[in-house]
Short mmCIF file of C-alpha atoms in Angstrom, two decimals:
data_model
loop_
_atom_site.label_atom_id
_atom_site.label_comp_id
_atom_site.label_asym_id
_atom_site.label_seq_id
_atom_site.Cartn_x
_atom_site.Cartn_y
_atom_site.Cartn_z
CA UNK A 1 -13.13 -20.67 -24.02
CA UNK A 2 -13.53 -23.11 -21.05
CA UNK A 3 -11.12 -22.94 -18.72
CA UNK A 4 -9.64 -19.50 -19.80
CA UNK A 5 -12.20 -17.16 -19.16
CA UNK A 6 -10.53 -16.28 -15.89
CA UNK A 7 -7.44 -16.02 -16.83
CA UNK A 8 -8.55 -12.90 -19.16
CA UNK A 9 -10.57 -11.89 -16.56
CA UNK A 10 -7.60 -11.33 -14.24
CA UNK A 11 -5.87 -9.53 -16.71
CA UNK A 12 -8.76 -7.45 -17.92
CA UNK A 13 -9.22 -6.26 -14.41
CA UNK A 14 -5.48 -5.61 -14.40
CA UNK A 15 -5.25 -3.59 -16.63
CA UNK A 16 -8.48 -1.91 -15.39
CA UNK A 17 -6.67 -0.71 -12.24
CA UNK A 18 -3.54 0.25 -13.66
CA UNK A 19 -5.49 2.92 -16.02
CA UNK A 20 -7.80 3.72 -13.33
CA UNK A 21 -5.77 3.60 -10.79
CA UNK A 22 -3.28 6.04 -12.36
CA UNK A 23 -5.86 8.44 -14.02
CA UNK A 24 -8.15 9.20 -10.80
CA UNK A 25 -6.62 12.32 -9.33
CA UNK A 26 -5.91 13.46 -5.79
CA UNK A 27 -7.86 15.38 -4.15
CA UNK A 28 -6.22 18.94 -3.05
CA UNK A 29 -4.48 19.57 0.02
CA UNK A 30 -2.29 21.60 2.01
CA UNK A 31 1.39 20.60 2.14
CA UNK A 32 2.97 23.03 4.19
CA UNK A 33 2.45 26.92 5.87
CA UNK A 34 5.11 28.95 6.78
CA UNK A 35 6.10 30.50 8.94
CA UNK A 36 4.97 27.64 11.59
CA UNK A 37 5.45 30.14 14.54
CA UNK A 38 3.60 33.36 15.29
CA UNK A 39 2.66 35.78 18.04
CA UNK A 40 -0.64 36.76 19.25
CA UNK A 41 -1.61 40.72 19.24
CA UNK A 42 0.73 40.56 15.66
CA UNK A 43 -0.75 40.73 12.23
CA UNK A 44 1.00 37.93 10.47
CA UNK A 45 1.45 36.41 6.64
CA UNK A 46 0.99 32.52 6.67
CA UNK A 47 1.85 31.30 3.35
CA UNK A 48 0.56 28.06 2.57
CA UNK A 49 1.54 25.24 -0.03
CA UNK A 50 -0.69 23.56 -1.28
CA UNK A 51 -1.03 20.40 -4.06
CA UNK A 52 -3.72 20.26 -6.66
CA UNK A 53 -5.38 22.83 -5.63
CA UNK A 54 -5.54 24.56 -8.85
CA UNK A 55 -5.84 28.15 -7.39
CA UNK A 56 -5.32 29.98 -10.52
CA UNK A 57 -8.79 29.06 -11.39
CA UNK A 58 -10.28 30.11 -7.98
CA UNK A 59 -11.32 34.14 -7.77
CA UNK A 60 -9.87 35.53 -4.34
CA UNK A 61 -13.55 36.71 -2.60
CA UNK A 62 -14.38 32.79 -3.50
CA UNK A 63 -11.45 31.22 -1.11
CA UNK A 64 -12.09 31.37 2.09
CA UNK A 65 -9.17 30.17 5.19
CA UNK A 66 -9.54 29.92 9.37
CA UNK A 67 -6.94 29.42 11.91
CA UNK A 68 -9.46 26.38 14.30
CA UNK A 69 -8.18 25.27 17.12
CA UNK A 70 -11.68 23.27 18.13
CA UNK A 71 -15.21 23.94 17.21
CA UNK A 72 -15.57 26.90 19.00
CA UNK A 73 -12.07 28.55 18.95
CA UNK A 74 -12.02 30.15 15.25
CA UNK A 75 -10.29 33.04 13.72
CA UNK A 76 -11.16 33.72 10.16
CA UNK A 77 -8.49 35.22 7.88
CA UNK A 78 -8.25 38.76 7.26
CA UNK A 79 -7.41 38.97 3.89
CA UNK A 80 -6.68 35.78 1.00
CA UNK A 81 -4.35 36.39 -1.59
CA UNK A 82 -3.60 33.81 -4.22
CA UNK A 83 0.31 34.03 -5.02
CA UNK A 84 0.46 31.15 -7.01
CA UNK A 85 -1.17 28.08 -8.56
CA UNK A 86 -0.35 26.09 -5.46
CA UNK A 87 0.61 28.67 -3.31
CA UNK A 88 -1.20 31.21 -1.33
CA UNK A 89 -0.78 34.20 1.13
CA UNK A 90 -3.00 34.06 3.99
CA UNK A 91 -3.21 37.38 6.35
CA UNK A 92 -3.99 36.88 9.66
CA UNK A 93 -4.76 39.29 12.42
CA UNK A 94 -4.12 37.56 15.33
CA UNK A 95 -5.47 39.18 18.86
CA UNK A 96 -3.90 39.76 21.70
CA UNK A 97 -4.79 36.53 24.32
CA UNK A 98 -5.11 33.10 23.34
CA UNK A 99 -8.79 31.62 24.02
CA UNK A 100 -7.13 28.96 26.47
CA UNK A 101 -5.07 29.26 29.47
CA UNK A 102 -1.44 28.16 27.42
CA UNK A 103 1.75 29.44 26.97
CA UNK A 104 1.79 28.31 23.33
CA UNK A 105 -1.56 26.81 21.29
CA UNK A 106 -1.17 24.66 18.34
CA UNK A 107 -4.17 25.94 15.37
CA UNK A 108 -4.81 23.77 11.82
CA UNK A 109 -5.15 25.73 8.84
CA UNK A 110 -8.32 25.52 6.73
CA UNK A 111 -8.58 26.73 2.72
CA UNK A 112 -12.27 26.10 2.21
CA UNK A 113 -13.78 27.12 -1.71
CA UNK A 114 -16.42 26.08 -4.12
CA UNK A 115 -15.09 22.77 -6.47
CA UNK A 116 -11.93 22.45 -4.36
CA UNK A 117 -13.58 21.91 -1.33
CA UNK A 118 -12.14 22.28 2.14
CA UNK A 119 -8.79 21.21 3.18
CA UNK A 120 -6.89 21.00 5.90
CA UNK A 121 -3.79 21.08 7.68
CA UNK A 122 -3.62 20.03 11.04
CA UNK A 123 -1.82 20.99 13.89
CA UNK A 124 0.30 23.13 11.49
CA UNK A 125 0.94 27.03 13.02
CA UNK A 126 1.39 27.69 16.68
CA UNK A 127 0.55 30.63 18.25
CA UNK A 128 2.83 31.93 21.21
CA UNK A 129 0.97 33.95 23.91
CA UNK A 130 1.57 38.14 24.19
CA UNK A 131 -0.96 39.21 26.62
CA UNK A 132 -1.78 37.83 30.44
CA UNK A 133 -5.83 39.21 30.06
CA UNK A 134 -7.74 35.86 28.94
CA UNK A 135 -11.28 37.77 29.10
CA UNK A 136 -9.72 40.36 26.33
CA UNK A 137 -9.82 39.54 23.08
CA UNK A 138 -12.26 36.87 23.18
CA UNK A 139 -14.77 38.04 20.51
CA UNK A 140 -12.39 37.85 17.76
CA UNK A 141 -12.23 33.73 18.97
CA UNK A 142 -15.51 33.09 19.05
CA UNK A 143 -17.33 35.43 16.52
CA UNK A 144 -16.66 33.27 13.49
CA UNK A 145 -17.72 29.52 13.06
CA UNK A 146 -16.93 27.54 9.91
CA UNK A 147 -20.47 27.70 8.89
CA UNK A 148 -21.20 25.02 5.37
CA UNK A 149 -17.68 23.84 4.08
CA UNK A 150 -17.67 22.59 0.82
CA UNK A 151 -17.47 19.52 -0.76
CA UNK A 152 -14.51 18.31 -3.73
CA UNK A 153 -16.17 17.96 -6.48
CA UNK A 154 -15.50 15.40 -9.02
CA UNK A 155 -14.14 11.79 -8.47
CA UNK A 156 -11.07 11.98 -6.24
CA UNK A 157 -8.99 9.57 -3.87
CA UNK A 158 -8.30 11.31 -0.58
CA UNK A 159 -5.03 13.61 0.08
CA UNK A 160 -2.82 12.43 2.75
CA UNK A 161 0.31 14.37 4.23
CA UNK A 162 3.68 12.45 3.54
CA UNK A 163 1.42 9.79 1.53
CA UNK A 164 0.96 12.67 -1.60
CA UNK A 165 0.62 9.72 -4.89
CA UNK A 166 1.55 6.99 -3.33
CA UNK A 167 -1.45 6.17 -1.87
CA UNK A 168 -1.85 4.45 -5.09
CA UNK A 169 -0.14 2.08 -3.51
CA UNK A 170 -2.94 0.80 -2.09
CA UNK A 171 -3.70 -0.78 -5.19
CA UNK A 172 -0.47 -2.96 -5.43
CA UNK A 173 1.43 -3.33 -2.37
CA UNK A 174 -1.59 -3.88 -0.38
CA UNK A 175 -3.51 -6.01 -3.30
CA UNK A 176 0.04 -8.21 -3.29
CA UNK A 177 -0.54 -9.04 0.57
CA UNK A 178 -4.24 -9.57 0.52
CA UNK A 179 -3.98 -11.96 -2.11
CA UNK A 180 -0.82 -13.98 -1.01
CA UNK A 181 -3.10 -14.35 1.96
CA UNK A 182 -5.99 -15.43 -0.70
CA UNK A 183 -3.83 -17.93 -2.19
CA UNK A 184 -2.56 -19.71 1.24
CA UNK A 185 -5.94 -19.92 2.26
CA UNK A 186 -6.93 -21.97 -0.84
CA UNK A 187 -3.57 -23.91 -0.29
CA UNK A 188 -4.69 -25.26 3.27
CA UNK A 189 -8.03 -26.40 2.15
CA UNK A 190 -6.10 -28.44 -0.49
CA UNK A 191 -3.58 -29.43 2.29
CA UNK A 192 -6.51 -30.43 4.66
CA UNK A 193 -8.44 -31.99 1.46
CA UNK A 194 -4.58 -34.10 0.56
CA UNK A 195 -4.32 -35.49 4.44
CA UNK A 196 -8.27 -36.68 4.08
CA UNK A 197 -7.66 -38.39 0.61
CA UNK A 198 -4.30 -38.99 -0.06
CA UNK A 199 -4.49 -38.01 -3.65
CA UNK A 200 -0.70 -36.56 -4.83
CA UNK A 201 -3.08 -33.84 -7.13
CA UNK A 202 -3.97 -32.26 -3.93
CA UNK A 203 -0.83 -31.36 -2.62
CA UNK A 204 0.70 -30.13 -5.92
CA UNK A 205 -1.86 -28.07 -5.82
CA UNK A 206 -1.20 -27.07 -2.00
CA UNK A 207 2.68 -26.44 -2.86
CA UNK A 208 2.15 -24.25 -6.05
CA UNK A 209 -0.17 -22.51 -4.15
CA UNK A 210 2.52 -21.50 -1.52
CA UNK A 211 4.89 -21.09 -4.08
CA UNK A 212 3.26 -18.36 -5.58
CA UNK A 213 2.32 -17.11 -2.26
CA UNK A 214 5.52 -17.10 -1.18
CA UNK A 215 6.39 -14.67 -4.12
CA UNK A 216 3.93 -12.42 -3.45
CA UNK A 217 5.16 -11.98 0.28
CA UNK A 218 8.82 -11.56 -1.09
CA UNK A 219 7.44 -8.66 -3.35
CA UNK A 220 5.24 -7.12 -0.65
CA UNK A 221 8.32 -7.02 0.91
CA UNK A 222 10.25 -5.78 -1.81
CA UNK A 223 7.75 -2.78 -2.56
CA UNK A 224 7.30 -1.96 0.47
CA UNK A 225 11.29 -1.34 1.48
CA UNK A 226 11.21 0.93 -1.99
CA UNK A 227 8.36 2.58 -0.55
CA UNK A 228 9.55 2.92 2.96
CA UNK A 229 13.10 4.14 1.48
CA UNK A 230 11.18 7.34 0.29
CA UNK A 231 8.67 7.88 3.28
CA UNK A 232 10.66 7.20 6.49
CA UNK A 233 14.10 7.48 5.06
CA UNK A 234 15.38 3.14 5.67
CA UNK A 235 14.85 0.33 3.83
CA UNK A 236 13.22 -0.94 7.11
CA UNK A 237 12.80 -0.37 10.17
CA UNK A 238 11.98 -2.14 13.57
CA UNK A 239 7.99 -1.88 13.31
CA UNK A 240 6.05 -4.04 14.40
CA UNK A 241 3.82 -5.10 11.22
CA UNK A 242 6.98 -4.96 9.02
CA UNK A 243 8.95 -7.83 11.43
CA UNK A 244 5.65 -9.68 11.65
CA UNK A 245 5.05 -10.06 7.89
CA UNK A 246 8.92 -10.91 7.54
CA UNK A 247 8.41 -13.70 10.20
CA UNK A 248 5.79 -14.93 8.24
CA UNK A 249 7.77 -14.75 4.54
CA UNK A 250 10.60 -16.78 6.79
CA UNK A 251 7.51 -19.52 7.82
CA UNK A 252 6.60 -20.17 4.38
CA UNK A 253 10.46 -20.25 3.59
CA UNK A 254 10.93 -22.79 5.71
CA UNK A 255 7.88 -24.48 4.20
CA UNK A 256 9.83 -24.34 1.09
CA UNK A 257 13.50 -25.68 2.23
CA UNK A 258 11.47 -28.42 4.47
CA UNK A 259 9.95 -29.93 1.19
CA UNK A 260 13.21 -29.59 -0.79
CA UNK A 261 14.88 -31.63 1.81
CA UNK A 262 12.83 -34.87 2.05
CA UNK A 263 13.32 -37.16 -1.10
CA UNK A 264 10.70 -39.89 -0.63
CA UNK A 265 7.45 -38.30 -2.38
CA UNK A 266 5.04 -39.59 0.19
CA UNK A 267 6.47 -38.54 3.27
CA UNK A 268 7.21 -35.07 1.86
CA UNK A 269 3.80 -35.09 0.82
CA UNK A 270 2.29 -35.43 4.21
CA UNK A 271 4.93 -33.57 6.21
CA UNK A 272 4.24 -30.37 4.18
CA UNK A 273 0.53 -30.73 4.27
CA UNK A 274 0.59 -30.13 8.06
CA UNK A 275 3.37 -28.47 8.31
CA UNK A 276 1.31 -25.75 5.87
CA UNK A 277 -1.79 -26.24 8.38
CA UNK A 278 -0.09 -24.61 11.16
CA UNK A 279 1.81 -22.29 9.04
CA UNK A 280 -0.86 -20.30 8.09
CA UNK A 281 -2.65 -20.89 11.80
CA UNK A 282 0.37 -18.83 12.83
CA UNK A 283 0.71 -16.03 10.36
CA UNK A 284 -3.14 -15.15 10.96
CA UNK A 285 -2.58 -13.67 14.05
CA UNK A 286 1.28 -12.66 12.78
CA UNK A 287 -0.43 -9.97 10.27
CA UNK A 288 -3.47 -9.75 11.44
CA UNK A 289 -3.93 -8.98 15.07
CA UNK A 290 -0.40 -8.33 16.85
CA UNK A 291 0.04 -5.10 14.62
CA UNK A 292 -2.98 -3.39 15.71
CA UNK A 293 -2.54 -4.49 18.89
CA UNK A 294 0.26 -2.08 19.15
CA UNK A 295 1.44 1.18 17.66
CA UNK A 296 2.90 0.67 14.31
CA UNK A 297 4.22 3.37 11.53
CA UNK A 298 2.43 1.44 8.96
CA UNK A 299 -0.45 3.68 7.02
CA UNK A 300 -3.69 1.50 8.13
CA UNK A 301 -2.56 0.43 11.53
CA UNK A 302 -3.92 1.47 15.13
CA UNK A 303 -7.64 1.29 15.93
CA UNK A 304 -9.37 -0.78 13.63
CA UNK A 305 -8.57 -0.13 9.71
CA UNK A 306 -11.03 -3.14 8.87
CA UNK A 307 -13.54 0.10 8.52
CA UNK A 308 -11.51 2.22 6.40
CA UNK A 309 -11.18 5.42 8.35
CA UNK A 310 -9.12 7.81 6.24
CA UNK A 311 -6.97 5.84 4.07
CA UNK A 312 -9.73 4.18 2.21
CA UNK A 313 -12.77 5.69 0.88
CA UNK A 314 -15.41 4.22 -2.07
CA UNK A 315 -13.41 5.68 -5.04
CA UNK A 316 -10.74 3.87 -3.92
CA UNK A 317 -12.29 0.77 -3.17
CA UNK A 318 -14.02 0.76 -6.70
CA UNK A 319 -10.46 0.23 -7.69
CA UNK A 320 -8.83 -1.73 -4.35
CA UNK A 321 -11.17 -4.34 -4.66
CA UNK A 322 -10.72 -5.25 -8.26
CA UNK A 323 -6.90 -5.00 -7.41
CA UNK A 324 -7.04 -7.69 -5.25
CA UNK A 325 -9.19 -9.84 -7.77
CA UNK A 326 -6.92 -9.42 -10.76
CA UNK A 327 -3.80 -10.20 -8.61
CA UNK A 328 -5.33 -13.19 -7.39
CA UNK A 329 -6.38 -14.44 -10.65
CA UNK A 330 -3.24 -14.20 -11.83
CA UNK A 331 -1.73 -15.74 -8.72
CA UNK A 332 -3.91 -18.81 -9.47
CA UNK A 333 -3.34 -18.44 -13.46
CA UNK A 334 0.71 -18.69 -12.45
CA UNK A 335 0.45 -21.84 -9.36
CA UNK A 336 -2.18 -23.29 -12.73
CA UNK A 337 1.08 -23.73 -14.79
CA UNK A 338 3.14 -24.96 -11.65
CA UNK A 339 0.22 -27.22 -11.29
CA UNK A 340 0.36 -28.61 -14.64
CA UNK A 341 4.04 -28.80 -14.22
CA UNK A 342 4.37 -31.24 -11.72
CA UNK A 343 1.40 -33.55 -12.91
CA UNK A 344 3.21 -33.54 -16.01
CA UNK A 345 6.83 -34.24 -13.62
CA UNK A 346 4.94 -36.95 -11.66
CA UNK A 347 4.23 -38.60 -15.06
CA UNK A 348 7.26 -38.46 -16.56
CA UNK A 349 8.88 -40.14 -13.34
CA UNK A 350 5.97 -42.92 -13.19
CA UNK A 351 7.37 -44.21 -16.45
CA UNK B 1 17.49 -21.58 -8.99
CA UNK B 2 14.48 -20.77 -7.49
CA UNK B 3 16.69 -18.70 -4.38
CA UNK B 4 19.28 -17.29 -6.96
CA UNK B 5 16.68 -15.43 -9.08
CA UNK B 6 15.11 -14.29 -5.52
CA UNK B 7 18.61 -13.13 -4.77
CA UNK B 8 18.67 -11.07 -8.01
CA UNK B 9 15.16 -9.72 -6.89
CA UNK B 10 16.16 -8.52 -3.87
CA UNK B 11 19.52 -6.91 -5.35
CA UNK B 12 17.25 -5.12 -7.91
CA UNK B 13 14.37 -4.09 -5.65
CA UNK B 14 17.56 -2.87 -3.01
CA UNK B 15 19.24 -0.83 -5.99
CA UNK B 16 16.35 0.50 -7.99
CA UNK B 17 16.09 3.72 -5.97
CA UNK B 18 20.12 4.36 -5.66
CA UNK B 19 19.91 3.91 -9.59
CA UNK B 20 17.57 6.49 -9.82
CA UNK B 21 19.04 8.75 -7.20
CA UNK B 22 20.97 9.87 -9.67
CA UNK B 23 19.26 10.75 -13.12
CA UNK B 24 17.34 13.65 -12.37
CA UNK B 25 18.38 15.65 -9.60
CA UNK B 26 18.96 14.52 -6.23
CA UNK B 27 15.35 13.60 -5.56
CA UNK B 28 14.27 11.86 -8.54
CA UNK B 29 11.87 9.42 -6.32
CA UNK B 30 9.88 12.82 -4.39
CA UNK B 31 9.03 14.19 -7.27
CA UNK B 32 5.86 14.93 -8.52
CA UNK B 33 4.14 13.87 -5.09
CA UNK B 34 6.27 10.91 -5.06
CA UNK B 35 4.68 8.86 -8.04
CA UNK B 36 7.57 7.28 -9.31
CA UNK B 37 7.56 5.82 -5.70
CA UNK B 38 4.42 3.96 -7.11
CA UNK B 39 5.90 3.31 -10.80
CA UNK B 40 8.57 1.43 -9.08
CA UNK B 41 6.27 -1.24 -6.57
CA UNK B 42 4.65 -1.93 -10.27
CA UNK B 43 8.13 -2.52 -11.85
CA UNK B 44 9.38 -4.85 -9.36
CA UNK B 45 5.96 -6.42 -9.32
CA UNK B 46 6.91 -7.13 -12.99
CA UNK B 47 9.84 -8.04 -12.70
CA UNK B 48 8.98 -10.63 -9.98
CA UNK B 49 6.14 -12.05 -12.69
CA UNK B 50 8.87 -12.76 -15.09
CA UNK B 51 11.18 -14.21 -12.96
CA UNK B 52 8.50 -16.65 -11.90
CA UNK B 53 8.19 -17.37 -15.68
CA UNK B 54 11.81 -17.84 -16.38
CA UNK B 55 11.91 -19.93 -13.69
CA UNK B 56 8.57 -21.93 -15.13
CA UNK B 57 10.05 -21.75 -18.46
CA UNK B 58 13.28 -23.50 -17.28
CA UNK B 59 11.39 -26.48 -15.73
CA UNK B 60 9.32 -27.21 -18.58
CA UNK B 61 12.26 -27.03 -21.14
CA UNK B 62 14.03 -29.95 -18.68
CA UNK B 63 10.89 -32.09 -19.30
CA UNK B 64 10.55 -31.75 -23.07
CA UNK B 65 14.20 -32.54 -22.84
CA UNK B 66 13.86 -35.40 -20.94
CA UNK B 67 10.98 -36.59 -23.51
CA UNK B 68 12.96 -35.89 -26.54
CA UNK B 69 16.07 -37.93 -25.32
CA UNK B 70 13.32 -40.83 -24.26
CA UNK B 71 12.41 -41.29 -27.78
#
């Protein structure tokens, strides 16, 4: 039992986030209206697509939808009719002048009903302007507010445009990253801990550690050009977090071809060691900091996602953070056996 | 060894969606809010795992080799 316990543990929280991670549904949303382009002083149909929103179940009087264009500007719709189980026909009368000074105003949609909650899609129909009278009109703008929305009910990861399931992704490609980072970090203590006492244990652990590491950078990679492929359209692209973290991948593979290349144990030992100091000195601020310094098309990027914002909520850290446990385990379970490996190598050559 | 099974990785996690372009319609991946997007990240996930093992495997058969011929 000694000296296993984790290794279960990894895969028992595995296995917990591949079940949960799979079975917790999406919240609804909308996916798309149509037609995007309408005319004030027109009545007009807006039919809007949505996903999980089981409407079927929903009675008509119950479903309730707004055109918002800020907190003040709100036209409610004139009439709700459910066409579909994710589709709906939304009437809307829309008056004569637009509430601001434009030539054309962009509004979001809202669907707001009891259990499904509200949802949203922003900056979605766009209103072109009929009338030159700004004071006429007016009422219809401001008579309605959203008043209570309601909340989703049941547990639920958040519904995001062009993300749709893959936000499950969260739980994988993102895991893979935090704990390749995880794993180098244990590696430079053992590097640091090898210079100080010159014990060869040390730096096999240091090296499996990267190894492993390493592998878990190539996959990030690897996942995240399949998931790129079917969100932007390109393996890759020139962003700036996705050059970073291949900068870093080619750091650590130079890490790799600089300890294949020196013979004499000792030497190789030592050069690595540092050599691994700096590395991961360097790919701190590589991943870290220069992609939020700048725009990047990355989900999680800009401002500071370190606080979640709207890709990350509780029910999906009660399965993110598990994620990255179990792949970490397991990274240490696999860099165990490289361990054992070359102590058992090291022996073998001694005699 | 090590770079030729990361070679075969890379080919696989390249191909993987052109292999599926194909099966079920042209958009095989975007289907079903894209969640074969996500069954793919775990299969190459997977299939980097075993590689790691083959490549574990391979080293470890060399030394019982080694021992056998010894004695």
């Amino acid at each position: 039992m000694k000296g296993i316990w984790w290794k279960g543990l990894g895969v028992l929280l595995m296995l917990y986030v591949i079940i949960v991670g799979f079975l917790m549904p999406l919240r609804p949303g909308i996916t798309t209206a149509f037609p995007q382009n309408i005319k004030s002083g027109e009545t007009s149909v807006i039919t809007a697509s949505t996903y999980n929103a089981r409407l079927e179940t929903l009675s008509a009087s119950d479903l309730r939808a707004w055109l918002v264009r800020d907190t003040t500007y709100i036209l409610q719709a004139q009439s709700v009719k459910i066409s579909g189980d994710q589709s709906v026909d939304v009437t809307f009368d829309v008056p004569e002048n637009l509430p601001v000074d434009e030539e054309v105003l962009d509004f979001s949609l809202v669907l707001d009903a009891p259990e499904m909650g509200s949802i949203v899609l922003p900056y979605s129909i766009f209103i072109a302007k009929k009338g030159s009278d700004l004071s006429s009109g007016m009422t219809a703008w401001t008579s309605d507010s959203l008043g209570k929305l309601n909340k989703h009910k049941g547990l639920a990861i958040p519904f995001r445009n062009l993300l749709f399931e893959t936000l499950r992704n969260t739980y994988f490609h993102v895991s893979l990253w935090f704990s390749m980072f995880i794993l180098f970090l244990i590696s430079v203590i053992y590097s640091i801990k090898f210079l100080r006492k010159r014990e060869p244990y040390f730096d096999n652990v240091a090296s499996s550690l990267v190894e492993v590491g390493t592998l878990f950078g190539i996959l990030g990679l690897a996942t995240g050009a399949l998931w790129a492929k079917n969100t932007w359209g390109t393996y890759w692209t020139t962003d700036v977090k996705l050059n970073m973290a291949a900068v870093s991948m080619m750091i650590y593979a130079a890490y790799l071809v600089l300890r294949s290349s020196i013979k004499d144990g000792d030497k190789k030992a030592i050069i690595s060691s540092s050599y691994n100091i700096f590395a991961f000195f360097i790919i701190v601020p590589l991943i870290f900091v220069i992609p939020r310094l700048t725009d990047s098309l990355h989900p999680g990027n800009g401002g500071n996602p370190g606080f979640g914002g709207e890709d990350m909520d509780n029910t999906m850290r009660m399965v993110f953070y598990p994620a990255i446990i179990a792949f970490t385990l397991i990274g240490l379970w696999m860099s165990n056996l490289m361990i054992r490996y070359k102590k058992l190598r090291n022996r073998i050559d001694e005699i | 060894m090590k770079y030729k099974l990361l070679l075969v990785l890379a080919i696989i996690s390249m191909s993987i969606n052109t292999a599926f372009a194909h099966g079920d319609g042209p958009d095989f991946f975007r289907s079903i809010g894209k969640i074969y997007v996500v069954v793919g990240v775990m299969v190459i996930t997977f299939i980097g795992i075993t590689c790691f093992l083959i490549y574990i495997d391979r080293k470890i058969k060399k030394i019982e080799n080694e021992i056998s011929s010894h004695n």
